[in-house]
Short mmCIF file of C-alpha atoms and ligand atoms in Angstrom, two decimals:
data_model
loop_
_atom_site.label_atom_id
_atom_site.label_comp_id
_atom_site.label_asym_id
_atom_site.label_seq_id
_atom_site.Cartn_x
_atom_site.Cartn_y
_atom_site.Cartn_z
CA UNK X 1 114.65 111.33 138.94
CA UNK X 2 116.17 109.63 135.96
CA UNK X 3 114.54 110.12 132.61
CA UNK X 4 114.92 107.43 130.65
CA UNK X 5 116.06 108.08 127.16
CA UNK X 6 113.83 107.24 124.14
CA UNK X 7 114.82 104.24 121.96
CA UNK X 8 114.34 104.73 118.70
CA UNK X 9 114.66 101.64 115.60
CA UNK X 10 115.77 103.64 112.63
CA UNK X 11 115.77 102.01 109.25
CA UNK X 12 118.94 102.81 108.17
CA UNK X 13 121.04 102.06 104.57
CA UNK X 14 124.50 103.41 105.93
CA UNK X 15 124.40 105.97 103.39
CA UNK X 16 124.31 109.93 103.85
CA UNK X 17 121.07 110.59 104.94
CA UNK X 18 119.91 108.32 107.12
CA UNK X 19 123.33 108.87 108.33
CA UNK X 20 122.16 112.46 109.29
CA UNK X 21 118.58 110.86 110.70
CA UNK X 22 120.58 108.99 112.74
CA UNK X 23 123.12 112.08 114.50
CA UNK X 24 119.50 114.03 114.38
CA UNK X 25 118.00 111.69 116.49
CA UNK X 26 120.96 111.77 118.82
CA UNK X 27 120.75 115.54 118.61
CA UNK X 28 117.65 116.40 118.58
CA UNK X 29 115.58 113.67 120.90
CA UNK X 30 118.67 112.87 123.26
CA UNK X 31 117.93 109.40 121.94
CA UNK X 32 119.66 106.07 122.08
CA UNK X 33 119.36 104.99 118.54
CA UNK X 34 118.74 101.20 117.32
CA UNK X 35 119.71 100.70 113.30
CA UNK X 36 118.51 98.18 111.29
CA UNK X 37 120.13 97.66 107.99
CA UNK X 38 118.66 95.41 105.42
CA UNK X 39 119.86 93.61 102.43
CA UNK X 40 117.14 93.32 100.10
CA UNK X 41 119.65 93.04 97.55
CA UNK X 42 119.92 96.58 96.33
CA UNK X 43 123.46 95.97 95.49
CA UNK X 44 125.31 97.78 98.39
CA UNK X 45 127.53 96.12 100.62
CA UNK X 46 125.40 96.44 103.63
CA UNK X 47 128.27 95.13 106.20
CA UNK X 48 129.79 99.18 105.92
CA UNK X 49 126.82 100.38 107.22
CA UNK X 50 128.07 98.52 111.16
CA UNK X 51 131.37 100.35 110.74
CA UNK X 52 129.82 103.93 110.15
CA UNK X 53 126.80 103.33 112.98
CA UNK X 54 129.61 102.43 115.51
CA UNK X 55 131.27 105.61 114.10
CA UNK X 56 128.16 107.27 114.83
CA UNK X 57 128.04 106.52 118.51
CA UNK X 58 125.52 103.21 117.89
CA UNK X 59 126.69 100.29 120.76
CA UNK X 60 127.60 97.33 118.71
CA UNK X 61 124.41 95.41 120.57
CA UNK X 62 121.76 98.10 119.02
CA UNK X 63 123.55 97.59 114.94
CA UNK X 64 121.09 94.73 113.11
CA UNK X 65 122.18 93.95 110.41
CA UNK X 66 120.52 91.04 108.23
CA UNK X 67 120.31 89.70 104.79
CA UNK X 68 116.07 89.49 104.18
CA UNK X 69 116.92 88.48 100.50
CA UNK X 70 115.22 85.21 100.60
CA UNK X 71 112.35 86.20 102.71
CA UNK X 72 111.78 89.34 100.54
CA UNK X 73 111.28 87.22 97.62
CA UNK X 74 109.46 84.20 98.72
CA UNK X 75 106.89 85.73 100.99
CA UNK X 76 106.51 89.06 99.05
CA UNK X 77 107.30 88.96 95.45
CA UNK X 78 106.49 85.48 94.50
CA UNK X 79 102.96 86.13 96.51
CA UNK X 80 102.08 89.51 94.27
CA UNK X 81 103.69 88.01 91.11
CA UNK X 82 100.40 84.82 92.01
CA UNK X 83 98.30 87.89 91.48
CA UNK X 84 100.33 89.60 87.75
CA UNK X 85 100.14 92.85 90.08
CA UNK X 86 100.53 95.81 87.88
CA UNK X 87 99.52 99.27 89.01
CA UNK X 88 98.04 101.39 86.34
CA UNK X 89 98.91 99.21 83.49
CA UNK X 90 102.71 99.25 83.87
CA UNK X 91 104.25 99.81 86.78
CA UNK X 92 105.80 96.35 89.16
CA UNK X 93 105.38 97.51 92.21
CA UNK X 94 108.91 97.02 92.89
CA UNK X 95 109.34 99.70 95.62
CA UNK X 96 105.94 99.54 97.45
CA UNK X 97 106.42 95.28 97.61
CA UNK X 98 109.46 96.10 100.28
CA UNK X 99 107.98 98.62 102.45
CA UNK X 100 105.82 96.00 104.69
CA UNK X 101 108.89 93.63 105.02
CA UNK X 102 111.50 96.61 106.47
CA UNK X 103 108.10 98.05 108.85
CA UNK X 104 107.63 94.21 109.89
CA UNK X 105 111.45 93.82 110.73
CA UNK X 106 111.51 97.02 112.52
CA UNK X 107 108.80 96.59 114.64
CA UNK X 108 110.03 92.88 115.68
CA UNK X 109 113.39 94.18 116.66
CA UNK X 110 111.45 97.10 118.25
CA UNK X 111 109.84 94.57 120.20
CA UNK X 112 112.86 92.95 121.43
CA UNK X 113 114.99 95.96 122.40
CA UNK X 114 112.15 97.69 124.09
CA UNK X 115 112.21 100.57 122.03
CA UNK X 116 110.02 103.68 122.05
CA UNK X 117 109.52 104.16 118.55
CA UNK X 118 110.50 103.71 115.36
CA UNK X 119 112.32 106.24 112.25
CA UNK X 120 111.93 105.92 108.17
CA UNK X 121 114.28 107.91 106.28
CA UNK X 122 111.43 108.66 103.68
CA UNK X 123 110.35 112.31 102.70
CA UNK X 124 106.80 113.85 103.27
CA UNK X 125 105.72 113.78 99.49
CA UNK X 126 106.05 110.32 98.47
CA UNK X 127 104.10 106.70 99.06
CA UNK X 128 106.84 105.42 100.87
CA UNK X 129 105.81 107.13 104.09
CA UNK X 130 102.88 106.05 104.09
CA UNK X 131 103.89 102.71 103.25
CA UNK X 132 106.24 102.48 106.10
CA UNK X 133 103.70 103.78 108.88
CA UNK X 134 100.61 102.03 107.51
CA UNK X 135 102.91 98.92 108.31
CA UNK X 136 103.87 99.82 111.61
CA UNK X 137 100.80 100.64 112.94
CA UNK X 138 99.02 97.70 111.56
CA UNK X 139 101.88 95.33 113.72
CA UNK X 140 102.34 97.81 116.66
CA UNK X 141 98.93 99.97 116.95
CA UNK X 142 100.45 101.94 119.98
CA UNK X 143 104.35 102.44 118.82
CA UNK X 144 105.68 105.86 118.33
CA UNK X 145 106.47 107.08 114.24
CA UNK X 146 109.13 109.84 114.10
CA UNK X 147 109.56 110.88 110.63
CA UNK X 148 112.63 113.38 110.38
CA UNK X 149 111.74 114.85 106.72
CA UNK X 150 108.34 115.44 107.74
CA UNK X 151 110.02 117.27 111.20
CA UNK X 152 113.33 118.90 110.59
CA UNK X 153 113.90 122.36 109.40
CA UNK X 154 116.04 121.99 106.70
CA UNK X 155 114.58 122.49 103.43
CA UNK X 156 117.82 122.10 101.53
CA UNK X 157 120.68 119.65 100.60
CA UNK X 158 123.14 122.94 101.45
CA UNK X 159 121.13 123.12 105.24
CA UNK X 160 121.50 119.05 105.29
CA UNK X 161 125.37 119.24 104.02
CA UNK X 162 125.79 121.94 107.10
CA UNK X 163 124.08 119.90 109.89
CA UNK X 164 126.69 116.41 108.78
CA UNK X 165 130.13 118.84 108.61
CA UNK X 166 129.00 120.17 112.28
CA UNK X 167 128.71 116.75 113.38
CA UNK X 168 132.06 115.10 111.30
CA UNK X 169 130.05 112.85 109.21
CA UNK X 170 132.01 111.82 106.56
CA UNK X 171 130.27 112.77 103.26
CA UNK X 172 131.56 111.36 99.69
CA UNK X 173 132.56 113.56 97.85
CA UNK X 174 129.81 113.00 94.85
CA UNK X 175 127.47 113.53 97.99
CA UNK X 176 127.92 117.60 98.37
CA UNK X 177 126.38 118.42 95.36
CA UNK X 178 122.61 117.78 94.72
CA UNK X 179 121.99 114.15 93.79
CA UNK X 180 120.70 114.07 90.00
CA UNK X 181 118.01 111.46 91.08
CA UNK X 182 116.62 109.68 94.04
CA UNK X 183 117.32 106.31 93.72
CA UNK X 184 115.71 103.04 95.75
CA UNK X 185 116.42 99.86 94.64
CA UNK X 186 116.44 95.70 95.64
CA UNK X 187 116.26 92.31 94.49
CA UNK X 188 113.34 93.31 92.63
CA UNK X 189 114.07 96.24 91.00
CA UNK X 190 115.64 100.19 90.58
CA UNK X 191 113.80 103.12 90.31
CA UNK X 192 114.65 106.31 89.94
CA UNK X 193 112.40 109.73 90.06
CA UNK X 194 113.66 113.86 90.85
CA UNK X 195 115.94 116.22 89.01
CA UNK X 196 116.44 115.45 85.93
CA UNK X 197 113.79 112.76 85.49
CA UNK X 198 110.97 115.64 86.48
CA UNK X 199 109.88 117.64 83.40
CA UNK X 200 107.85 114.19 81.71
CA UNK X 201 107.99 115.47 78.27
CA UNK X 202 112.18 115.05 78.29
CA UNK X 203 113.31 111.33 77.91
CA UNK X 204 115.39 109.66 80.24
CA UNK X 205 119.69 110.31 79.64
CA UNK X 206 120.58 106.70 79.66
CA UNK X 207 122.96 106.97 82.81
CA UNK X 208 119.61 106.62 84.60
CA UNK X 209 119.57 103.05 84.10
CA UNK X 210 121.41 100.77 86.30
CA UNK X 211 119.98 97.22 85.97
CA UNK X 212 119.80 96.46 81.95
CA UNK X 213 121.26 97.34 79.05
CA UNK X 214 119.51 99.61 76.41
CA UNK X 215 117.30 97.46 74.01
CA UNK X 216 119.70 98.71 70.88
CA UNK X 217 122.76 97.25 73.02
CA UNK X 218 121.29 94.13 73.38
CA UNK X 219 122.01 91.01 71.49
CA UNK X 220 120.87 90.49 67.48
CA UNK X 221 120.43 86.59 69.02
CA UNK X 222 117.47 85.74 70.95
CA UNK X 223 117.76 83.94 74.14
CA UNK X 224 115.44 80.88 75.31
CA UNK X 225 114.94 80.02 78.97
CA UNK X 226 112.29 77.90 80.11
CA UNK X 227 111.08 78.40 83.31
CA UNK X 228 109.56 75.79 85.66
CA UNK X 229 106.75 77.11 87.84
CA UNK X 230 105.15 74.99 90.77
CA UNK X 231 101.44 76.12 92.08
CA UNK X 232 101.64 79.39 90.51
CA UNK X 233 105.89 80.32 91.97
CA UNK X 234 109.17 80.15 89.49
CA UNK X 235 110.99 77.17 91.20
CA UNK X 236 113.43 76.67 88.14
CA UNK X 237 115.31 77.94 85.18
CA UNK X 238 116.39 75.68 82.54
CA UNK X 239 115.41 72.74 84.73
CA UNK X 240 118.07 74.14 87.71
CA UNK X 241 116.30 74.42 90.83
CA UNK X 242 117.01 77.60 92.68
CA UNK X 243 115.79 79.43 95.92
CA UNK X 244 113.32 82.24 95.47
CA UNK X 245 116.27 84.67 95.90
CA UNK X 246 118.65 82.97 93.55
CA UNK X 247 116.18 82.13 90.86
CA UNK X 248 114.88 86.24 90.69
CA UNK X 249 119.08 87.27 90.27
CA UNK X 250 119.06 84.24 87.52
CA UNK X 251 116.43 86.21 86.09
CA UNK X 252 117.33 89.76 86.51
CA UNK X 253 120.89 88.83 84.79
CA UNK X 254 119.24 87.26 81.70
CA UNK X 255 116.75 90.57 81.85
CA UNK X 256 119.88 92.65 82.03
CA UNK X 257 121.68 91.10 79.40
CA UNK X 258 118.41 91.81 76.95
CA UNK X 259 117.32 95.33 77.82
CA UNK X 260 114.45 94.05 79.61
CA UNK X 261 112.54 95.46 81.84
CA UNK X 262 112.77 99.13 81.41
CA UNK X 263 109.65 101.51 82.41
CA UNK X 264 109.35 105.37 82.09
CA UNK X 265 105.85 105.77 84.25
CA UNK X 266 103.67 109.25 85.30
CA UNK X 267 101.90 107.81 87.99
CA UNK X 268 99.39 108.75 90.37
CA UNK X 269 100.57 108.81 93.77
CA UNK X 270 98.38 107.64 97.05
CA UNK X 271 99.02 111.44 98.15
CA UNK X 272 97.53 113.28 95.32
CA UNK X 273 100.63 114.36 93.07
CA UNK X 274 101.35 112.79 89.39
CA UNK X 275 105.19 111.77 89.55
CA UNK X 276 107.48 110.47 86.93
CA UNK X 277 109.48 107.80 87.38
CA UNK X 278 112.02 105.41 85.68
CA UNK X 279 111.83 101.70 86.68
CA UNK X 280 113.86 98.93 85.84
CA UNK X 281 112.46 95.30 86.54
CA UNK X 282 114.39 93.08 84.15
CA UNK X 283 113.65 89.74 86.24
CA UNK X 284 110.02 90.50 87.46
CA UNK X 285 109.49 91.43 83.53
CA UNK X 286 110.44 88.25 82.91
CA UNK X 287 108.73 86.29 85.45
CA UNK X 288 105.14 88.24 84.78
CA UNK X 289 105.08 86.72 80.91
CA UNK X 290 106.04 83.34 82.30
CA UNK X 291 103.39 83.55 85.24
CA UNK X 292 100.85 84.85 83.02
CA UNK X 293 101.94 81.89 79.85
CA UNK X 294 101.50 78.82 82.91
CA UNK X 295 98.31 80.37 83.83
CA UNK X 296 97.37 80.36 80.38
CA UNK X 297 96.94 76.83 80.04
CA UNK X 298 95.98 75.35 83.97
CA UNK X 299 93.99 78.12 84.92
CA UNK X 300 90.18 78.09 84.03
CA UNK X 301 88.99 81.09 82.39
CA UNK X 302 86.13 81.99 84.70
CA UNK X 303 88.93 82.15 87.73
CA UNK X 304 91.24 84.02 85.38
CA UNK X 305 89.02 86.55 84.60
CA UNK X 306 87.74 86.59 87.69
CA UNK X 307 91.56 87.34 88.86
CA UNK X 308 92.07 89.77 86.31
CA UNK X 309 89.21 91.86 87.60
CA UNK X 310 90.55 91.60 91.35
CA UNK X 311 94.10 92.28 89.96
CA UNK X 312 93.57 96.27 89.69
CA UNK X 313 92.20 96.13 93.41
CA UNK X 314 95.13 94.25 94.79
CA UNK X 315 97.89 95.96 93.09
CA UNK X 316 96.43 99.30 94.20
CA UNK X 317 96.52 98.01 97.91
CA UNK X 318 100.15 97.67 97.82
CA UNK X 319 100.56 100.39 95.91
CA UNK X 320 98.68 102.50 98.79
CA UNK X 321 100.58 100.20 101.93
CA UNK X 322 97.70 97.82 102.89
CA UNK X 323 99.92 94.85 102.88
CA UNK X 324 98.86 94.19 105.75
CA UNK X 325 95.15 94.72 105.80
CA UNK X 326 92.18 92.49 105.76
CA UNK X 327 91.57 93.40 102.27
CA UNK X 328 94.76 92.30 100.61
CA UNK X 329 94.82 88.94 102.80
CA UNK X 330 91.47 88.05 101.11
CA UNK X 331 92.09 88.59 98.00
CA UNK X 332 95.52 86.75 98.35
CA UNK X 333 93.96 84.01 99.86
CA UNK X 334 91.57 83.59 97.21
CA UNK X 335 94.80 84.32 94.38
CA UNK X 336 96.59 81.69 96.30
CA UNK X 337 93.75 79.02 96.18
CA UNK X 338 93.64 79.49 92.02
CA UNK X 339 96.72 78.29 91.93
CA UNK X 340 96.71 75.34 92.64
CA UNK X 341 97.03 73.90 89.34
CA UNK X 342 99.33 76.38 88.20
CA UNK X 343 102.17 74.00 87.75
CA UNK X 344 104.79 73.05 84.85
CA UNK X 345 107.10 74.66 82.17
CA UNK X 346 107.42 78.16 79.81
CA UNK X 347 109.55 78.68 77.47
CA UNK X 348 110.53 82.48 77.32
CA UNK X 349 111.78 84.26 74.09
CA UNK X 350 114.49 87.49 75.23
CA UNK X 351 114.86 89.49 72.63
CA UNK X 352 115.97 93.04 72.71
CA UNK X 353 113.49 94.33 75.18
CA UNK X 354 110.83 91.95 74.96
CA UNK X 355 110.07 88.60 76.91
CA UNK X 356 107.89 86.81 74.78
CA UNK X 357 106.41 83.18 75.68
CA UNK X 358 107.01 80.37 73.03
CA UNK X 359 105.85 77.23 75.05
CA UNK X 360 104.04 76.03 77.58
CA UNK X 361 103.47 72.57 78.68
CA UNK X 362 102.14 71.05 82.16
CA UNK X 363 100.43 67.83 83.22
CA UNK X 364 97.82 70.34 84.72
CA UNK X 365 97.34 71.67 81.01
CA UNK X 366 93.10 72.62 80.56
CA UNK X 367 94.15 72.64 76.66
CA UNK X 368 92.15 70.07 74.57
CA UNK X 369 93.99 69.38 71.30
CA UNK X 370 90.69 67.39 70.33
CA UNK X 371 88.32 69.90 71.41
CA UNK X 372 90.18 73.03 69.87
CA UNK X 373 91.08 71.68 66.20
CA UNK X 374 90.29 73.17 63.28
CA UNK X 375 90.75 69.22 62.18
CA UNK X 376 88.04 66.64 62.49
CA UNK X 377 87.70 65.93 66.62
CA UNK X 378 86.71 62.92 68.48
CA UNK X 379 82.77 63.91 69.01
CA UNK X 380 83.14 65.47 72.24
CA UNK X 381 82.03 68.74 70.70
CA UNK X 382 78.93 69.19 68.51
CA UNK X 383 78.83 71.95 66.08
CA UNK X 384 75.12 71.98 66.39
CA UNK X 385 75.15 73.07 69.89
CA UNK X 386 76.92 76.11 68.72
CA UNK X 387 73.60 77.80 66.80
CA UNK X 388 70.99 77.65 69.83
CA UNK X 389 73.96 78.92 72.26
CA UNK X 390 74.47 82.01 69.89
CA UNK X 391 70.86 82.70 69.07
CA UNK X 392 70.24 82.54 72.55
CA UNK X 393 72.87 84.54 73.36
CA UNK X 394 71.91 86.92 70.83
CA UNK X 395 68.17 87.25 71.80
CA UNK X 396 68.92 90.33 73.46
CA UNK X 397 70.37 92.09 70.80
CA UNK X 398 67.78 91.20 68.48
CA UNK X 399 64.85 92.71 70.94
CA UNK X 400 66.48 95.80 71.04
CA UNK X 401 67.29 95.71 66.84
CA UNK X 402 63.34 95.40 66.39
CA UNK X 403 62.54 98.23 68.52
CA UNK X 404 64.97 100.30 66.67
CA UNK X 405 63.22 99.23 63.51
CA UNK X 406 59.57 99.91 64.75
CA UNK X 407 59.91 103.30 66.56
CA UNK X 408 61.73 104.34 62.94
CA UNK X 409 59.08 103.81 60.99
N1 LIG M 501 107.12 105.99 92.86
C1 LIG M 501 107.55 104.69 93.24
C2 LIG M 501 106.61 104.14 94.26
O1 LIG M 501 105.90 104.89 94.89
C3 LIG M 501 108.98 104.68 93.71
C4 LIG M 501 109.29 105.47 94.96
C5 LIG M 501 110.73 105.44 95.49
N2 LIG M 501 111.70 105.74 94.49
C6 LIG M 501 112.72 106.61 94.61
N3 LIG M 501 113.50 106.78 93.59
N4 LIG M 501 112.93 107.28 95.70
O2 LIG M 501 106.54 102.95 94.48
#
C-alpha cells in the first residue's frame, strides 16, 4: 500500500521562518510542500524566495510566485478606503486588509495542485491567525489548517535557531539574535509590534520607522497634490492617471517625504490581549483626507451619517477576518452604492505630518453657493421657515423645561 503524502500550500515570504515552517513540514508531516510567495509590495525582492524553496527541496512546479500588487489595491484597499475604515479611531487596517487576499490565493492554488491543506506562518497570539483561517474556511469549508506556531515545541528563537543549523538553512547573520520587532508590511503599510515596542508608556526609538520620515525632518514647504477621485476610488494625482497600485506608491512617496502617516496604537485584539503597535500608512493617510474631502461635497448627509455609523461595524469586521462574510458584503454593497456620486478633485495640503484638504470641486458637488451665503440669496431659502422648524424641534425640550419648573415649586 502506498500512502500518499500530504500536500501542503504554505504561505511563504522566503525569509527565516517560514523558511523553518517549510523544512518542519518536510520533517515533521513527511509532506510535499507547495509555496506561495506574494508581492504585496512589502518591499522585498520576492524572486529570492524561488532560489531558497528549490534550496529547500520545493520542485520548481510547486514554487508560485506572483506579484498581487494591483489586485491587492483595487479590490481590497480602494473597497475599505469607500468605507474611511478606521478601527478604534486610528488604526488603517493595513495588516488585516491583506489577510483575505493571501487565504484566497492559497486556497485557489490549493485547488489546482490538489493539495491537502494549507500553512500560515502566523503565531498563536495575534489576529493574523485568525484572519488567515477565517479566510480559508469561508473559500474551502472542508480544507485542512496546519498552523506550526500554534503546533511546534519550540518556545524560543535559540530552539528555532537549533532546528534551521540541523537542517543547513542558511540564516543571516542579523537573524541569530532575537529580532527587536516583528515586522509585516505591503503596499499599504508597515507595522511593527514586540520587544522593544512592548512596555506602552516608552516611545518609539525612531529606527522603528521604515516608510516616512519624522515630522521634524520633513520639509518647512508645504506640498499640494490634488487628487482626482472617480465614484468614491483615487484614479489620479495631479491630473496623471495611474493604476490602483501605482497611484497608492505615488502616494506613499509624497506621505514619506512629509512624515505622514505615522501611528503609535494600544489596541484591542480579536483574541482578548491589548497590544501596542507602531504603524506607518503615509499613502492611505493621505488618501482617507482626500476620500473623506470628495465625500464632503457629493455625498448627502443623511447617507454620510448613515455611513459613518456603519463605519465602526465594518472596520471591526476586517479587523476580526470577516472579509469574507455576509456581513461585510452588505455593508459594502450598500458603501459601494453611496458612491456613486463621489466623483471629482481634492486638493491636499502635506505639511510636516499632516494631510490637510484645501479644495474640493466636482460636477457632482451638493454645495449651494446661493443657498449657503451669508450674502443676500436667490429666494430659494426662506428665513421664516427657520422659526416653526426650531420651535418645533424644540417642543420637546420645552415639555420637559415646564415639568422641571412645576415639580420645583
Ligand atoms: N496588530 C496589527 C493587526 O492586528 C498588526 C499585526 C501584524 N504586525 C506585526 N508586526 N507582526 O492588524
Amino acid at each position: 500500500m502506498t500512502n500518499k503524502k500530504l500536500k501542503v500550500v504554505l504561505a511563504y515570504s522566503g525569509g527565516l521562518d517560514t523558511s523553518i515552517i517549510l523544512k518542519w513540514l518536510q520533517t515533521e508531516y513527511d509532506a510535499e510542500v507547495v509555496t506561495f510567495t506574494a508581492n504585496l509590495g512589502q518591499g522585498e525582492e520576492i524572486e529570492p524566495a524561488r532560489a531558497k524553496a528549490e534550496m529547500l527541496g520545493v520542485s520548481p512546479e510547486n514554487i508560485f510566485i506572483e506579484d498581487l500588487r494591483e489586485e491587492f489595491v483595487r479590490d481590497y484597499v480602494f473597497p475599505m478606503f469607500r468605507a474611511n475604515a478606521v478601527y478604534e479611531g486610528d488604526y488603517l487596517l493595513g495588516t488585516a486588509i491583506a489577510r483575505p487576499l493571501i487565504a484566497k490565493r492559497q486556497i485557489e492554488i490549493a485547488r489546482a495542485v490538489g493539495a491537502d491543506a494549507v500553512c500560515h506562518g502566523a503565531t498563536g497570539k495575534g489576529n493574523d491567525q485568525v484572519r488567515f483561517e477565517l479566510g480559508y474556511y469561508a473559500l474551502e469549508p472542508d480544507i485542512r489548517v496546519i498552523a506550526p506556531w500554534r503546533e511546534w515545541p519550540y518556545a524560543s528563537r535559540d530552539a528555532l535557531i537549533d532546528f534551521a543549523e540541523k537542517h543547513q538553512i542558511p540564516i543571516a547573520t542579523d537573524k541569530r539574535g532575537d529580532a527587536p520587532f516583528s515586522i509585516d508590511a505591503n503596499l499599504l503599510h508597515s507595522s511593527s509590534e514586540g520587544k522593544v515596542l512592548e512596555d506602552p508608556a516608552v516611545e518609539a526609538p525612531e529606527y522603528v520607522h521604515q516608510r516616512t520620515i519624522s515630522p521634524e525632518d520633513a520639509p518647512d514647504t508645504p506640498t499640494v497634490v490634488t487628487i482626482d477621485f472617480d465614484r468614491g476610488d483615487p484614479v489620479a494625482i495631479d491630473g496623471q492617471r495611474l493604476s490602483p497600485a501605482a497611484l497608492l506608491t505615488a502616494l506613499n512617496k509624497l506621505g514619506h517625504d512629509n512624515g505622514i502617516g505615522r501611528l503609535d496604537l494600544v489596541e484591542n485584539r480579536f483574541v482578548g490581549m491589548k497590544s501596542r503597535g507602531v504603524y506607518e500608512t503615509p499613502g492611505g493617510t493621505i488618501l482617507l483626507a482626500a476620500h473623506r474631502g470628495i465625500e464632503s461635497i457629493t455625498l448627502d448627509g443623511g447617507a454620510m451619517h448613515l455611513k459613518d455609523e456603519l463605519m465602526p461595524r465594518y472596520a471591526s469586521l476586517i479587523y476580526n477576518g470577516f472579509w469574507f462574510s455576509p456581513e461585510r458584503e452588505m455593508l459594502q454593497a450598500a458603501i459601494d452604492h453611496s458612491q456613486s456620486q463621489v466623483s471629482g478633485q481634492v486638493r491636499v495640503k502635506l505639511y510636516k505630518g499632516n494631510a490637510m484638504v484645501i479644495g474640493r470641486s466636482s460636477s457632482a458637488s451638493l454645495y449651494d453657493h446661493d443657498l449657503v451665503t451669508f450674502e443676500e440669496g436667490s429666494g430659494k431659502y426662506d428665513h421664516r421657515d427657520a422659526a416653526g422648524f426650531i420651535r418645533l424641534t424644540a417642543l420637546r425640550l420645552r415639555t420637559l423645561a415646564q415639568r422641571k419648573a412645576r415639580l420645583k415649586s
